[in-house]
Amino acid sequence: MSALLESYAAGRWFRAADDGEPLLDAATEEEVARISSRGLDVAAMVRHAKDTGGPALRSLTFHERAGLLKTLAKHLLEHKDELYALSARTGATSRDTWVDVDGGIGTLFSYASKGVRELPNDTVILDGGLEHLGKGGTFLGQHLYTSKPGVAVQINAFNFPVWGMLEKLAPAFLAGLPTIVKPASQTAYLTELAVRRIIESGILPEGTLQLVAGSAGGLLDELTVQDSVDFTGSAHTAGILRRHPNVLDGGVVLGVEADSLNCSILGPDVRPDDPEFGLFVKGVVTEMTVKAGQKCTAIRRVIVPSATAGQVVEALAARLAEVTVGDPRDPDVRMGPLASLSQRDEVRKAVEALRAGTEVVVGDPGKASPFERGAFMAPLVLRARPGVTEPHEVEPFGPVATVLGYDGVEEAVALAARGRGSLVASVATHDPRVARSIVLGLAPWHGRVLVLDRDDAKESTGHGSPLPVLVHGGPGRAGGGEELGGVRGVMHHMQRTAVQGSPDQLTAITGRWTTGAARAESGVHPFRKSLAELRIGDTIASEKRTVSRADIDHFSEFTGDTFYAHTDEEAAARNPLFGGIVAHGYLVVSLAAGLFVDPDPGPVLANFGVDALRFLTPVKAGDAIDVTLTVKQITPRVGADYGEVRWDAVVSNQEGKPVATYDVLTLVAKTW
Ligand code: NDP
């Protein structure tokens, strides 16, 4: 008897007391492992996540959490070979495993990088700018995101045992939420191996990742408000979870990604000898055969102009004839078996249901598998009769697609919408007008839309690849959930709160200087202070400088910016906003830099940009400007001997009116 998979629960590996259920190799039907969660104390797991994992994670800043994700990604790269070897037992070819294992590790790297570049080195995220709620500037509002003291439970489908876990783990981890993973039993041995390698590395703080191998048991019963469940799988199971009392009344947030009848549309402009025709056919065949079509994003409905449908079918038949089906360990094999015999039975049942409204045009559903064992199935293309409903309702979760004819862009969009909401759609067209009308028609029904043409084909990641930086999820039938999408996926796990208060209070709460809060002028120029010495609110208020007409003329000549408002008296006088010659905005900010810098070598290493530059009042010859520069935010960079300092800059005129406001971004040495 093969080994019983273990759960990782409350800081130790747990083995069930019974023998468990066998899990079979998809190709050979040999037993790979056994699975059971009988006796697993899920309540203790939830407590452990909240008492140990959550506090440890929330004591780290976003940058520190991102650093751990990067270390974890590198660690898993070292274990790719054994993950690949075990993945073959799920029926995955090495091309399929690349999507699962490398795709999962790539998602960790992507979130590690986004976490450092787009999130603060803090534990709070500010959302949007300040809202001024009173005329005197003493009452302001600021939205912010904080981590929840809960647990993120993920319940995953069988088809991506590694990616499925990592794509949910990375954003939750960055958000400060510990995770409990419950993989689908069928392929849980691969998830268990990945979790084992993660746990033994010691990279993640204890309690931030736990594993349920086997049934979820009463896990949902233990969850409460502040907890979330992210589910990927069948609409049937999603329905059970939606009706759970803790979801209905207990405040548990449920995210669902369920069945999805994705489509690909061939534009009406595309002729069989256009590059887009070949790209379209290739895309459909790829989606039918990668993971043997067991992908939530696979193309199930092939929507083509009625007049071209015959040629599309011929081209699909020719390409599919080149697909070798067999043992996924054989490097010449393009498509392995389905994940299990029961999964193949499900697909066969779905094909039977589809046949009512379709005819088989490529492949033979009645043909027995040439292999004695294993869940093999050859690709099948069906062609729908006009007006039938089955292809819009039945999801064959395998290498099966249905061709549907359309007449006119409106009908193509209407057919796509009959799927009642999908994860992804693609359109092959080289006509921008067709692209606009189809994409805008598809967008309300889909989470992602790919426009494929000769210009992007070479770099395109294809119809079926969810990317960490783009939203993954879809409305309606696809479940209504949303994952990934870069930092959107992180916010999704956090609580947004509108905080109202005075500038000083908001500065203290957010860690970011707020307009109107106290400034500190110590007599030492802040450019003389290292990152360790600088404090939020440190300020330099400059001398005044009068802007002369000679300055404006010189700037025009020197830079070549001779726009009439700076050079032509008469034309400038007719300008309704200026009524005469005005200084260039860039002259104003250049003069401001001259007013605030401390020129000698010091801890300020570089200026790497400005944010939110606005010119508010025109500056004319004779106006006297000054600038106030205040430390707004200090972000030490992990692993570097410098950090970022964001300075609030306000340039004012002799009447005290602001003429320009912006944030100056600098790099400052940690010590000097
Ligand atoms: P299931 O819905 O059967 O299972 C998905 C996950 O839910 C598994 O981890 C399963 O665990 C778990 N689960 C099942 N019942 C419960 C329950 N009552 N409480 C808590 N967890 C539960 O889907 P499959 O993975 O078997 O896939 C079946 C179908 O799902 C496919 O044929 C396809 O139609 C669809 N699917 C959709 C995907 C998408 O992203 N849109 C992706 C993959 C599949 P266990 O395995 O232990 O039963």
XYZ file of C-alpha atoms and ligand atoms in Angstrom:
720
model
C 0.000 0.000 0.000
C 1.324 3.456 -0.864
C 1.969 6.205 1.679
C -0.844 8.112 3.317
C -0.632 11.835 2.634
C -0.253 14.018 5.703
C -1.838 17.319 6.606
C 0.253 20.127 8.076
C -1.763 21.331 11.028
C -0.976 23.540 14.023
C 2.764 23.219 13.607
C 3.107 19.489 12.949
C 2.466 16.869 10.304
C -0.720 14.931 10.977
C -1.449 11.418 9.703
C -5.037 10.136 9.761
C -5.800 7.017 11.742
C -7.405 5.118 8.825
C -5.913 3.815 5.555
C -7.541 6.501 3.450
C -8.697 6.407 -0.162
C -6.339 5.486 -2.996
C -5.211 8.110 -5.529
C -4.259 6.627 -8.888
C -1.710 7.576 -11.523
C -3.730 9.069 -14.403
C -1.864 7.060 -17.057
C -0.978 3.745 -15.399
C -3.687 3.554 -12.716
C -1.039 2.529 -10.179
C -1.655 3.792 -6.688
C 0.369 6.984 -6.072
C -0.743 7.749 -2.530
C -3.681 7.454 -0.172
C -5.620 10.287 1.369
C -7.665 10.885 4.481
C -8.193 13.724 6.902
C -10.083 11.670 9.444
C -9.386 12.967 12.967
C -7.821 16.215 11.757
C -8.476 19.004 14.250
C -9.520 21.791 11.885
C -10.559 24.026 14.787
C -6.981 23.897 16.099
C -5.726 24.786 12.617
C -7.885 27.895 12.496
C -6.763 28.892 15.998
C -3.115 28.293 15.100
C -3.452 30.457 11.980
C -4.986 33.286 13.993
C -2.893 33.041 17.153
C 0.498 32.240 15.641
C 0.563 32.795 11.875
C -1.388 36.033 11.629
C 0.483 37.997 14.331
C 3.864 36.869 12.942
C 2.888 37.937 9.445
C 1.383 41.251 10.477
C 4.536 42.184 12.395
C 6.324 42.282 9.029
C 6.044 45.146 6.555
C 4.833 44.563 2.995
C 8.434 44.700 1.804
C 9.534 42.087 4.321
C 6.641 39.822 3.326
C 7.558 40.334 -0.346
C 11.158 39.404 0.464
C 9.987 36.098 1.954
C 7.894 35.344 -1.140
C 10.964 35.881 -3.307
C 13.102 33.606 -1.124
C 10.330 31.016 -1.272
C 10.156 31.216 -5.070
C 13.912 30.645 -5.315
C 13.665 27.729 -2.909
C 10.922 26.042 -4.931
C 12.983 26.450 -8.112
C 15.531 24.148 -6.494
C 12.852 21.466 -6.139
C 11.426 21.665 -9.627
C 12.717 18.275 -10.753
C 10.876 16.298 -8.107
C 7.723 18.380 -8.594
C 7.878 17.699 -12.351
C 8.364 13.962 -11.794
C 5.391 13.716 -9.459
C 3.265 15.999 -11.639
C 3.470 13.460 -14.497
C 1.391 11.135 -12.331
C -1.510 13.605 -12.543
C -1.479 13.123 -16.329
C 0.501 16.303 -16.971
C 3.089 16.463 -19.754
C 6.110 18.621 -19.011
C 4.467 21.441 -20.996
C 1.441 21.125 -18.684
C 3.646 21.040 -15.595
C 5.425 24.174 -16.757
C 2.089 25.978 -16.522
C 1.446 24.592 -13.038
C 4.865 24.602 -11.368
C 6.752 27.347 -13.194
C 3.527 29.348 -13.440
C 3.092 29.090 -9.672
C 6.691 30.026 -8.894
C 6.480 32.879 -11.414
C 3.421 34.170 -9.567
C 5.439 34.270 -6.319
C 8.220 36.219 -8.044
C 5.712 38.605 -9.582
C 4.015 39.332 -6.239
C 7.401 39.694 -4.530
C 8.349 42.344 -7.037
C 4.963 44.113 -6.994
C 5.012 44.102 -3.186
C 8.265 46.033 -3.120
C 7.567 48.361 -6.025
C 3.914 49.172 -5.439
C 3.299 48.774 -1.709
C 4.840 50.831 1.089
C 7.444 49.446 3.477
C 4.750 49.607 6.111
C 1.749 47.634 7.343
C -0.889 50.092 6.128
C -1.784 50.951 2.529
C -3.251 54.355 1.718
C -6.021 54.330 -0.835
C -6.369 57.481 -2.894
C -5.675 61.015 -1.787
C -6.886 63.158 1.076
C -10.468 64.337 1.090
C -10.873 67.855 2.476
C -13.994 67.755 4.602
C -13.912 71.241 6.115
C -13.087 74.696 4.741
C -10.416 75.403 7.388
C -8.303 72.357 6.535
C -8.537 70.890 10.046
C -10.897 68.028 9.160
C -9.774 65.548 6.528
C -10.562 62.042 5.315
C -8.197 59.330 4.148
C -9.037 55.795 2.996
C -6.655 53.102 4.124
C -6.314 49.336 3.965
C -5.383 47.241 6.998
C -4.790 43.508 7.455
C -7.581 41.391 8.887
C -6.971 39.265 11.964
C -8.484 36.277 10.139
C -7.502 33.320 8.002
C -7.679 32.773 4.243
C -8.922 29.308 3.399
C -8.335 28.171 -0.141
C -10.233 25.234 -1.623
C -8.715 24.281 -4.935
C -9.545 22.279 -8.035
C -7.595 19.219 -9.122
C -6.130 20.692 -12.283
C -3.428 23.028 -10.909
C -2.147 21.518 -7.666
C 0.819 23.916 -7.397
C -0.225 27.094 -9.245
C -3.667 26.914 -7.627
C -2.078 27.081 -4.179
C 0.621 29.661 -4.926
C -1.581 32.081 -6.880
C -3.879 32.332 -3.872
C -1.121 32.206 -1.252
C 0.975 35.092 -2.635
C -1.623 37.899 -2.426
C -3.045 36.650 0.892
C 0.450 36.440 2.390
C 1.274 39.984 1.272
C -2.049 41.109 2.724
C -1.004 39.696 6.116
C -3.429 36.752 6.150
C -2.310 33.247 7.091
C -3.507 30.538 4.706
C -5.035 27.091 5.070
C -4.860 25.170 1.777
C -7.289 22.435 0.936
C -6.293 20.961 -2.435
C -8.597 18.692 -4.440
C -8.003 15.150 -3.227
C -7.344 13.730 -6.690
C -3.972 15.471 -7.131
C -3.263 16.466 -3.525
C -0.015 14.448 -3.450
C 1.629 17.135 -5.599
C 0.377 19.968 -3.378
C 1.524 17.993 -0.320
C 5.044 17.691 -1.751
C 5.201 21.427 -2.479
C 3.906 22.286 1.027
C 6.408 19.847 2.577
C 9.284 21.582 0.789
C 7.962 24.982 1.875
C 7.511 24.001 5.516
C 10.895 22.290 5.867
C 12.614 25.361 4.385
C 11.444 27.404 7.386
C 11.112 30.447 5.105
C 7.508 31.269 5.990
C 6.672 32.166 9.596
C 5.046 29.240 11.408
C 1.266 29.226 11.128
C 1.146 31.181 7.879
C 0.646 28.048 5.757
C -1.220 24.900 6.743
C -2.500 22.019 4.634
C -5.607 19.873 4.734
C -4.947 16.624 2.861
C -8.356 15.044 2.345
C -11.851 16.256 2.984
C -12.340 19.747 4.420
C -14.504 18.266 7.170
C -15.934 20.979 9.380
C -13.419 23.639 8.348
C -16.071 26.127 7.268
C -17.898 25.666 10.571
C -14.843 27.128 12.337
C -14.725 30.306 10.279
C -16.136 33.629 11.282
C -16.235 37.274 10.307
C -12.726 38.435 9.162
C -12.148 35.010 7.543
C -12.425 34.236 3.851
C -12.741 31.250 1.582
C -11.484 31.325 -1.989
C -12.861 28.421 -3.930
C -12.042 27.057 -7.387
C -14.014 24.113 -8.705
C -17.453 23.083 -9.827
C -20.567 25.250 -9.689
C -22.178 22.443 -7.716
C -19.682 22.636 -4.843
C -19.738 26.430 -5.062
C -23.489 26.228 -4.446
C -22.954 24.122 -1.313
C -20.394 26.597 0.021
C -22.623 29.586 -0.780
C -25.362 28.080 1.343
C -23.102 27.472 4.347
C -24.544 29.332 7.392
C -21.214 31.028 8.101
C -21.250 32.445 4.578
C -24.947 33.294 4.593
C -25.080 34.883 8.053
C -21.660 34.613 9.652
C -19.761 37.232 7.676
C -17.330 34.796 6.013
C -16.351 36.212 2.626
C -16.575 33.632 -0.163
C -14.811 34.083 -3.507
C -15.842 31.660 -6.229
C -14.281 30.650 -9.472
C -16.433 27.960 -11.024
C -17.328 26.480 -14.391
C -16.737 28.799 -17.296
C -17.731 28.374 -20.934
C -14.990 30.538 -22.378
C -15.065 31.415 -26.036
C -12.794 32.518 -28.813
C -14.215 34.597 -31.669
C -12.812 34.766 -35.176
C -13.377 38.300 -36.479
C -15.589 38.780 -39.543
C -12.666 40.521 -41.272
C -10.384 37.467 -41.165
C -9.882 35.436 -44.360
C -8.414 31.911 -44.300
C -5.102 33.141 -45.707
C -4.724 35.942 -43.124
C -2.221 35.367 -40.295
C -5.058 35.813 -37.769
C -6.810 32.696 -39.120
C -3.811 30.469 -38.357
C -3.296 32.147 -34.979
C -6.934 31.569 -34.079
C -6.840 27.870 -34.986
C -3.541 27.398 -33.149
C -5.005 29.072 -30.066
C -8.041 26.794 -30.051
C -5.931 23.650 -30.434
C -3.541 24.768 -27.686
C -6.426 25.354 -25.304
C -7.987 21.982 -26.160
C -4.778 20.058 -25.550
C -2.817 21.790 -22.749
C -3.706 19.863 -19.557
C -5.948 17.798 -21.880
C -8.374 20.694 -21.850
C -8.751 20.584 -18.046
C -8.247 24.282 -17.632
C -10.726 26.728 -16.200
C -9.746 29.123 -18.991
C -9.866 26.641 -21.906
C -11.822 27.539 -25.043
C -15.095 25.604 -25.045
C -16.946 27.653 -27.667
C -15.328 28.478 -31.001
C -17.435 31.286 -32.478
C -16.729 31.879 -36.169
C -18.412 33.554 -39.152
C -20.876 30.983 -40.595
C -19.292 31.335 -44.018
C -15.854 30.349 -42.688
C -16.957 27.592 -40.286
C -16.142 24.752 -42.701
C -12.603 26.015 -43.237
C -12.112 26.456 -39.486
C -13.173 22.844 -38.878
C -10.790 21.599 -41.580
C -7.909 23.578 -40.116
C -8.678 22.331 -36.593
C -8.792 18.734 -37.873
C -5.421 19.136 -39.589
C -3.747 20.560 -36.468
C -5.345 18.115 -34.065
C -4.150 15.216 -36.243
C -0.608 16.193 -35.226
C -1.364 15.906 -31.513
C 0.117 12.722 -30.041
C -1.829 11.424 -27.066
C -0.032 9.134 -24.631
C 2.001 8.725 -21.470
C 2.900 12.221 -20.265
C 6.418 11.015 -19.363
C 7.162 10.397 -23.069
C 8.755 13.606 -24.419
C 7.103 13.090 -27.845
C 3.622 13.114 -26.331
C 1.695 16.395 -26.688
C -1.361 15.469 -24.623
C -1.582 13.230 -21.583
C -4.637 11.576 -20.030
C -7.286 13.331 -17.981
C -6.600 13.439 -14.251
C -8.713 10.392 -13.406
C -11.106 7.841 -14.816
C -13.999 9.539 -13.067
C -13.011 12.831 -14.633
C -13.007 11.139 -18.055
C -16.446 9.726 -17.337
C -17.625 13.250 -16.514
C -16.322 14.528 -19.845
C -17.936 11.656 -21.736
C -21.238 12.464 -20.023
C -20.886 16.108 -21.005
C -20.215 15.117 -24.622
C -23.367 12.985 -24.602
C -25.344 15.988 -23.345
C -23.812 18.214 -26.009
C -24.621 15.820 -28.825
C -28.300 16.702 -28.703
C -27.568 20.001 -30.425
C -24.329 19.263 -32.235
C -22.601 16.892 -34.609
C -19.122 15.513 -34.148
C -16.841 16.906 -36.859
C -13.379 15.944 -35.588
C -12.634 12.801 -33.552
C -14.825 9.880 -32.548
C -16.409 9.780 -29.105
C -17.333 6.107 -29.560
C -13.753 5.030 -30.263
C -12.162 3.122 -27.405
C -8.881 4.412 -26.026
C -5.891 2.709 -27.685
C -4.417 2.303 -24.207
C -5.363 -0.527 -21.895
C -5.178 1.664 -18.845
C -5.383 5.304 -17.947
C -7.863 8.141 -18.391
C -6.997 8.839 -22.029
C -9.321 10.610 -24.398
C -8.713 11.899 -27.927
C -9.649 15.525 -28.768
C -13.157 16.121 -30.096
C -14.594 19.008 -32.093
C -18.370 19.380 -32.303
C -20.322 21.682 -34.573
C -23.459 23.289 -33.178
C -26.698 23.476 -35.065
C -28.069 27.038 -35.204
C -29.943 28.201 -32.106
C -29.091 25.283 -29.815
C -28.572 25.850 -26.107
C -26.312 22.960 -25.021
C -22.899 24.482 -25.894
C -23.787 27.476 -23.722
C -24.718 25.323 -20.761
C -22.651 22.146 -20.670
C -18.968 22.335 -19.754
C -16.931 19.365 -21.005
C -13.858 19.701 -18.750
C -11.528 17.988 -21.245
C -10.191 18.193 -24.840
C -13.545 19.153 -26.348
C -14.672 22.322 -28.134
C -17.796 23.259 -30.087
C -17.799 25.390 -33.247
C -20.714 27.855 -33.510
C -21.448 29.973 -36.595
C -22.467 33.650 -36.435
C -23.607 36.301 -38.879
C -22.575 39.793 -37.870
C -20.638 41.106 -34.886
C -23.794 41.577 -32.819
C -24.642 37.912 -33.074
C -21.080 36.931 -32.144
C -21.320 39.048 -28.983
C -24.801 37.691 -28.213
C -23.569 34.099 -28.539
C -20.644 34.813 -26.211
C -23.040 36.302 -23.643
C -25.139 33.141 -23.683
C -22.367 31.541 -21.602
C -23.758 33.763 -18.790
C -20.351 35.044 -17.750
C -16.908 33.558 -18.320
C -13.344 33.946 -17.172
C -11.847 34.823 -20.524
C -12.647 35.416 -24.173
C -10.386 36.008 -27.138
C -10.911 37.690 -30.485
C -8.726 37.185 -33.544
C -8.945 40.269 -35.749
C -6.662 42.784 -37.375
C -9.407 45.391 -37.746
C -9.401 47.888 -34.839
C -13.102 48.720 -35.389
C -14.069 45.053 -35.136
C -11.830 44.744 -32.054
C -13.527 47.693 -30.347
C -17.087 46.591 -31.008
C -16.468 42.954 -30.051
C -14.326 43.698 -26.980
C -16.741 46.282 -25.588
C -19.582 43.823 -26.171
C -17.675 41.007 -24.432
C -16.237 43.009 -21.544
C -19.311 43.004 -19.225
C -19.429 39.214 -19.483
C -15.756 38.406 -19.017
C -12.931 38.950 -16.561
C -10.257 39.081 -19.254
C -10.318 39.585 -23.033
C -7.397 38.863 -25.372
C -7.200 40.493 -28.798
C -4.967 38.347 -30.965
C -3.428 39.549 -34.207
C -0.234 39.406 -36.227
C 1.253 42.266 -34.202
C 1.046 40.764 -30.712
C 1.084 37.046 -31.580
C 4.789 36.555 -31.034
C 4.746 37.940 -27.510
C 1.180 36.976 -26.618
C 0.867 34.692 -23.596
C -2.246 33.167 -25.171
C -5.915 32.865 -24.360
C -5.639 30.488 -21.438
C -2.882 31.932 -19.263
C -4.004 33.851 -16.196
C -1.200 36.298 -15.405
C -0.333 37.483 -11.889
C -0.529 41.111 -12.961
C -3.976 40.780 -14.576
C -7.313 40.061 -12.978
C -8.416 36.407 -13.030
C -12.085 35.669 -12.455
C -15.330 36.349 -14.191
C -18.937 37.355 -13.604
C -22.067 35.208 -13.456
C -21.547 31.567 -14.164
C -17.770 31.944 -13.738
C -18.470 32.553 -10.040
C -18.186 36.322 -9.705
C -14.846 36.119 -7.898
C -11.707 38.038 -8.686
C -8.145 36.925 -8.004
C -4.670 38.181 -8.924
C -4.543 41.487 -10.828
C -1.320 42.598 -9.117
C -1.886 44.542 -5.915
C -5.648 44.442 -6.513
C -5.407 40.806 -5.366
C -3.727 41.973 -2.144
C -6.360 44.644 -1.402
C -9.026 42.044 -1.999
C -7.899 40.402 1.277
C -7.703 43.629 3.288
C -10.244 45.936 4.888
C -10.701 49.419 3.456
C -11.614 52.033 6.059
C -12.321 55.738 5.689
C -10.550 57.514 8.552
C -11.589 61.064 9.436
C -9.587 63.420 11.615
C -7.224 66.338 11.893
C -4.014 66.567 9.832
C -1.843 65.690 12.848
C -3.916 62.651 13.733
C -3.951 61.408 10.143
C -0.171 61.872 9.955
C 0.299 59.760 13.078
C -2.134 57.072 11.925
C -0.959 56.715 8.341
C 2.752 57.354 8.838
C 2.550 59.861 5.991
C 2.708 63.632 6.509
C -0.646 65.226 5.753
C -1.157 68.776 4.490
C -1.919 70.988 7.490
C -0.028 68.835 10.008
C 2.797 70.207 12.159
C 6.101 70.918 10.435
C 9.473 70.869 12.197
C 12.160 73.388 11.264
C 15.228 72.431 13.278
C 17.729 74.812 11.723
C 19.508 71.845 10.090
C 18.703 71.510 6.387
C 16.899 68.160 5.967
C 19.247 67.344 3.063
C 22.003 67.083 5.728
C 20.108 64.300 7.529
C 20.442 60.587 6.825
C 17.427 58.334 6.614
C 18.008 57.374 10.261
C 17.881 61.018 11.321
C 15.055 62.294 9.134
C 11.610 62.534 10.657
C 8.186 62.879 9.061
C 7.394 66.615 9.069
C 11.030 67.857 8.839
C 10.795 71.012 6.773
C 12.819 73.596 4.914
C 11.141 76.907 4.028
C 13.161 78.755 1.394
C 14.002 82.403 0.788
C 11.966 84.297 -1.810
C 13.128 84.718 -5.377
C 11.698 87.213 -7.831
C 11.065 85.848 -11.293
C 12.147 88.329 -13.968
C 11.236 88.636 -17.628
C 14.911 87.959 -18.339
C 14.548 84.599 -16.508
C 11.569 83.706 -18.742
C 13.335 84.787 -21.944
C 16.475 82.939 -20.974
C 14.537 79.748 -20.199
C 12.708 79.944 -23.562
C 15.915 80.361 -25.477
C 17.966 77.915 -23.466
C 15.420 75.047 -23.590
C 13.814 75.827 -26.952
C 10.380 75.978 -25.313
C 9.212 79.120 -27.114
C 5.487 78.460 -26.674
C 3.696 81.759 -27.319
C 2.486 82.208 -23.719
C 6.121 82.718 -22.667
C 7.373 84.716 -25.641
C 4.664 86.586 -27.592
C 3.140 89.507 -25.643
C 0.164 90.021 -27.932
C -0.793 86.394 -28.326
C -0.300 85.770 -24.585
C -2.566 88.735 -23.821
C -5.362 87.035 -25.775
C -4.980 83.789 -23.819
C -8.061 83.711 -21.565
C -6.217 81.956 -18.718
C -3.033 84.030 -18.635
C -3.762 87.495 -20.069
C -0.060 88.106 -20.651
C 3.362 86.451 -20.623
C 3.762 83.799 -17.918
C 6.724 81.795 -16.670
C 7.061 78.212 -17.866
C 5.811 75.712 -15.290
C 9.134 73.895 -15.589
C 10.966 77.147 -14.932
C 9.005 77.477 -11.697
C 9.895 73.967 -10.517
C 13.509 74.433 -11.624
C 13.764 77.673 -9.642
C 12.113 75.919 -6.718
C 14.803 73.213 -6.811
C 17.385 75.982 -6.772
C 15.669 77.403 -3.694
C 15.395 74.207 -1.649
C 18.537 72.164 -2.418
C 21.495 72.020 -0.146
C 24.253 71.697 -2.734
C 27.076 69.994 -0.853
C 27.681 66.232 -0.940
C 25.454 64.645 1.672
C 23.064 61.776 2.352
C 20.689 62.697 -0.488
C 21.895 60.479 -3.329
C 19.480 61.110 -6.173
C 16.208 62.622 -7.269
C 14.216 59.903 -9.028
C 11.139 61.815 -10.063
C 8.191 63.901 -9.054
C 4.600 62.793 -8.491
C 1.358 64.681 -8.851
C 2.829 67.902 -10.249
C 0.146 70.570 -10.623
C 0.524 74.221 -11.671
C -2.168 76.096 -9.825
C -1.540 79.842 -10.342
C 0.346 81.451 -13.258
C 3.650 83.145 -12.348
C 4.377 86.422 -14.073
C 7.504 88.548 -14.284
C 7.878 90.391 -11.002
C 6.247 87.678 -8.878
C 8.297 86.453 -5.929
C 8.137 82.714 -5.238
C 9.290 80.570 -2.368
C 9.072 76.851 -1.648
C 8.323 74.756 1.413
C 9.646 71.215 1.346
C 8.463 68.740 3.993
C 9.315 65.097 4.586
C 6.109 63.273 3.716
C 7.077 59.600 3.748
C 10.222 57.620 4.560
C 10.580 54.142 3.024
C 13.788 52.275 3.872
C 14.580 49.751 1.130
C 15.079 46.226 2.435
C 18.534 44.941 1.460
C 19.886 48.344 0.371
C 21.848 50.991 2.281
C 19.457 53.722 1.200
C 15.744 54.353 1.143
C 13.132 56.536 -0.507
C 12.048 59.881 0.843
C 8.942 61.524 -0.532
C 8.877 65.287 0.054
C 5.802 67.466 -0.087
C 6.689 70.552 -2.135
C 4.563 73.698 -2.223
C 5.699 76.684 -4.301
C 3.861 79.901 -3.357
C 3.829 83.458 -4.663
C 4.184 86.753 -2.777
C 0.488 86.588 -1.786
C 0.993 83.159 -0.229
C -1.058 81.547 -3.001
C 0.203 78.113 -4.065
C 1.514 78.231 -7.640
C 2.721 74.628 -7.852
C 2.378 71.525 -5.670
C 4.102 68.178 -6.117
C 5.950 65.377 -4.388
C 9.704 65.198 -4.869
C 11.075 61.649 -4.775
C 14.634 61.137 -3.581
C 16.940 58.334 -2.521
C 18.653 59.004 0.798
C 21.464 57.058 2.482
C 20.444 55.179 5.629
C 23.485 56.549 7.455
C 25.917 59.345 6.639
P -15.164 20.079 -7.122
O -16.075 21.226 -7.000
O -15.719 18.738 -6.977
O -13.979 20.207 -6.089
C -13.259 21.399 -5.937
C -12.707 21.462 -4.535
O -13.768 21.537 -3.602
C -11.912 20.234 -4.141
O -10.827 20.639 -3.359
C -12.904 19.439 -3.339
O -12.295 18.565 -2.447
C -13.605 20.536 -2.612
N -14.922 20.199 -2.110
C -15.850 19.373 -2.647
N -16.947 19.368 -1.890
C -16.722 20.176 -0.840
C -17.473 20.575 0.295
N -18.700 20.131 0.501
N -16.913 21.425 1.174
C -15.668 21.898 0.989
N -14.921 21.550 -0.067
C -15.434 20.714 -0.970
O -14.437 20.263 -8.455
P -13.300 19.341 -9.109
O -11.966 19.818 -8.700
O -13.576 17.900 -8.920
O -13.574 19.711 -10.576
C -14.818 19.342 -11.087
C -15.309 20.378 -12.039
O -15.062 21.703 -11.591
C -14.631 20.316 -13.343
O -15.134 19.267 -14.107
C -14.950 21.683 -13.871
O -16.232 21.695 -14.419
C -14.909 22.567 -12.676
N -13.649 23.268 -12.528
C -13.634 24.601 -12.716
C -12.476 25.297 -12.598
C -12.447 26.751 -12.720
O -11.462 27.382 -12.324
N -13.433 27.423 -13.235
C -11.205 24.651 -12.332
C -11.333 23.258 -12.135
C -12.521 22.617 -12.189
P -12.183 16.989 -2.762
O -11.382 16.888 -4.009
O -11.492 16.457 -1.579
O -13.576 16.527 -2.934
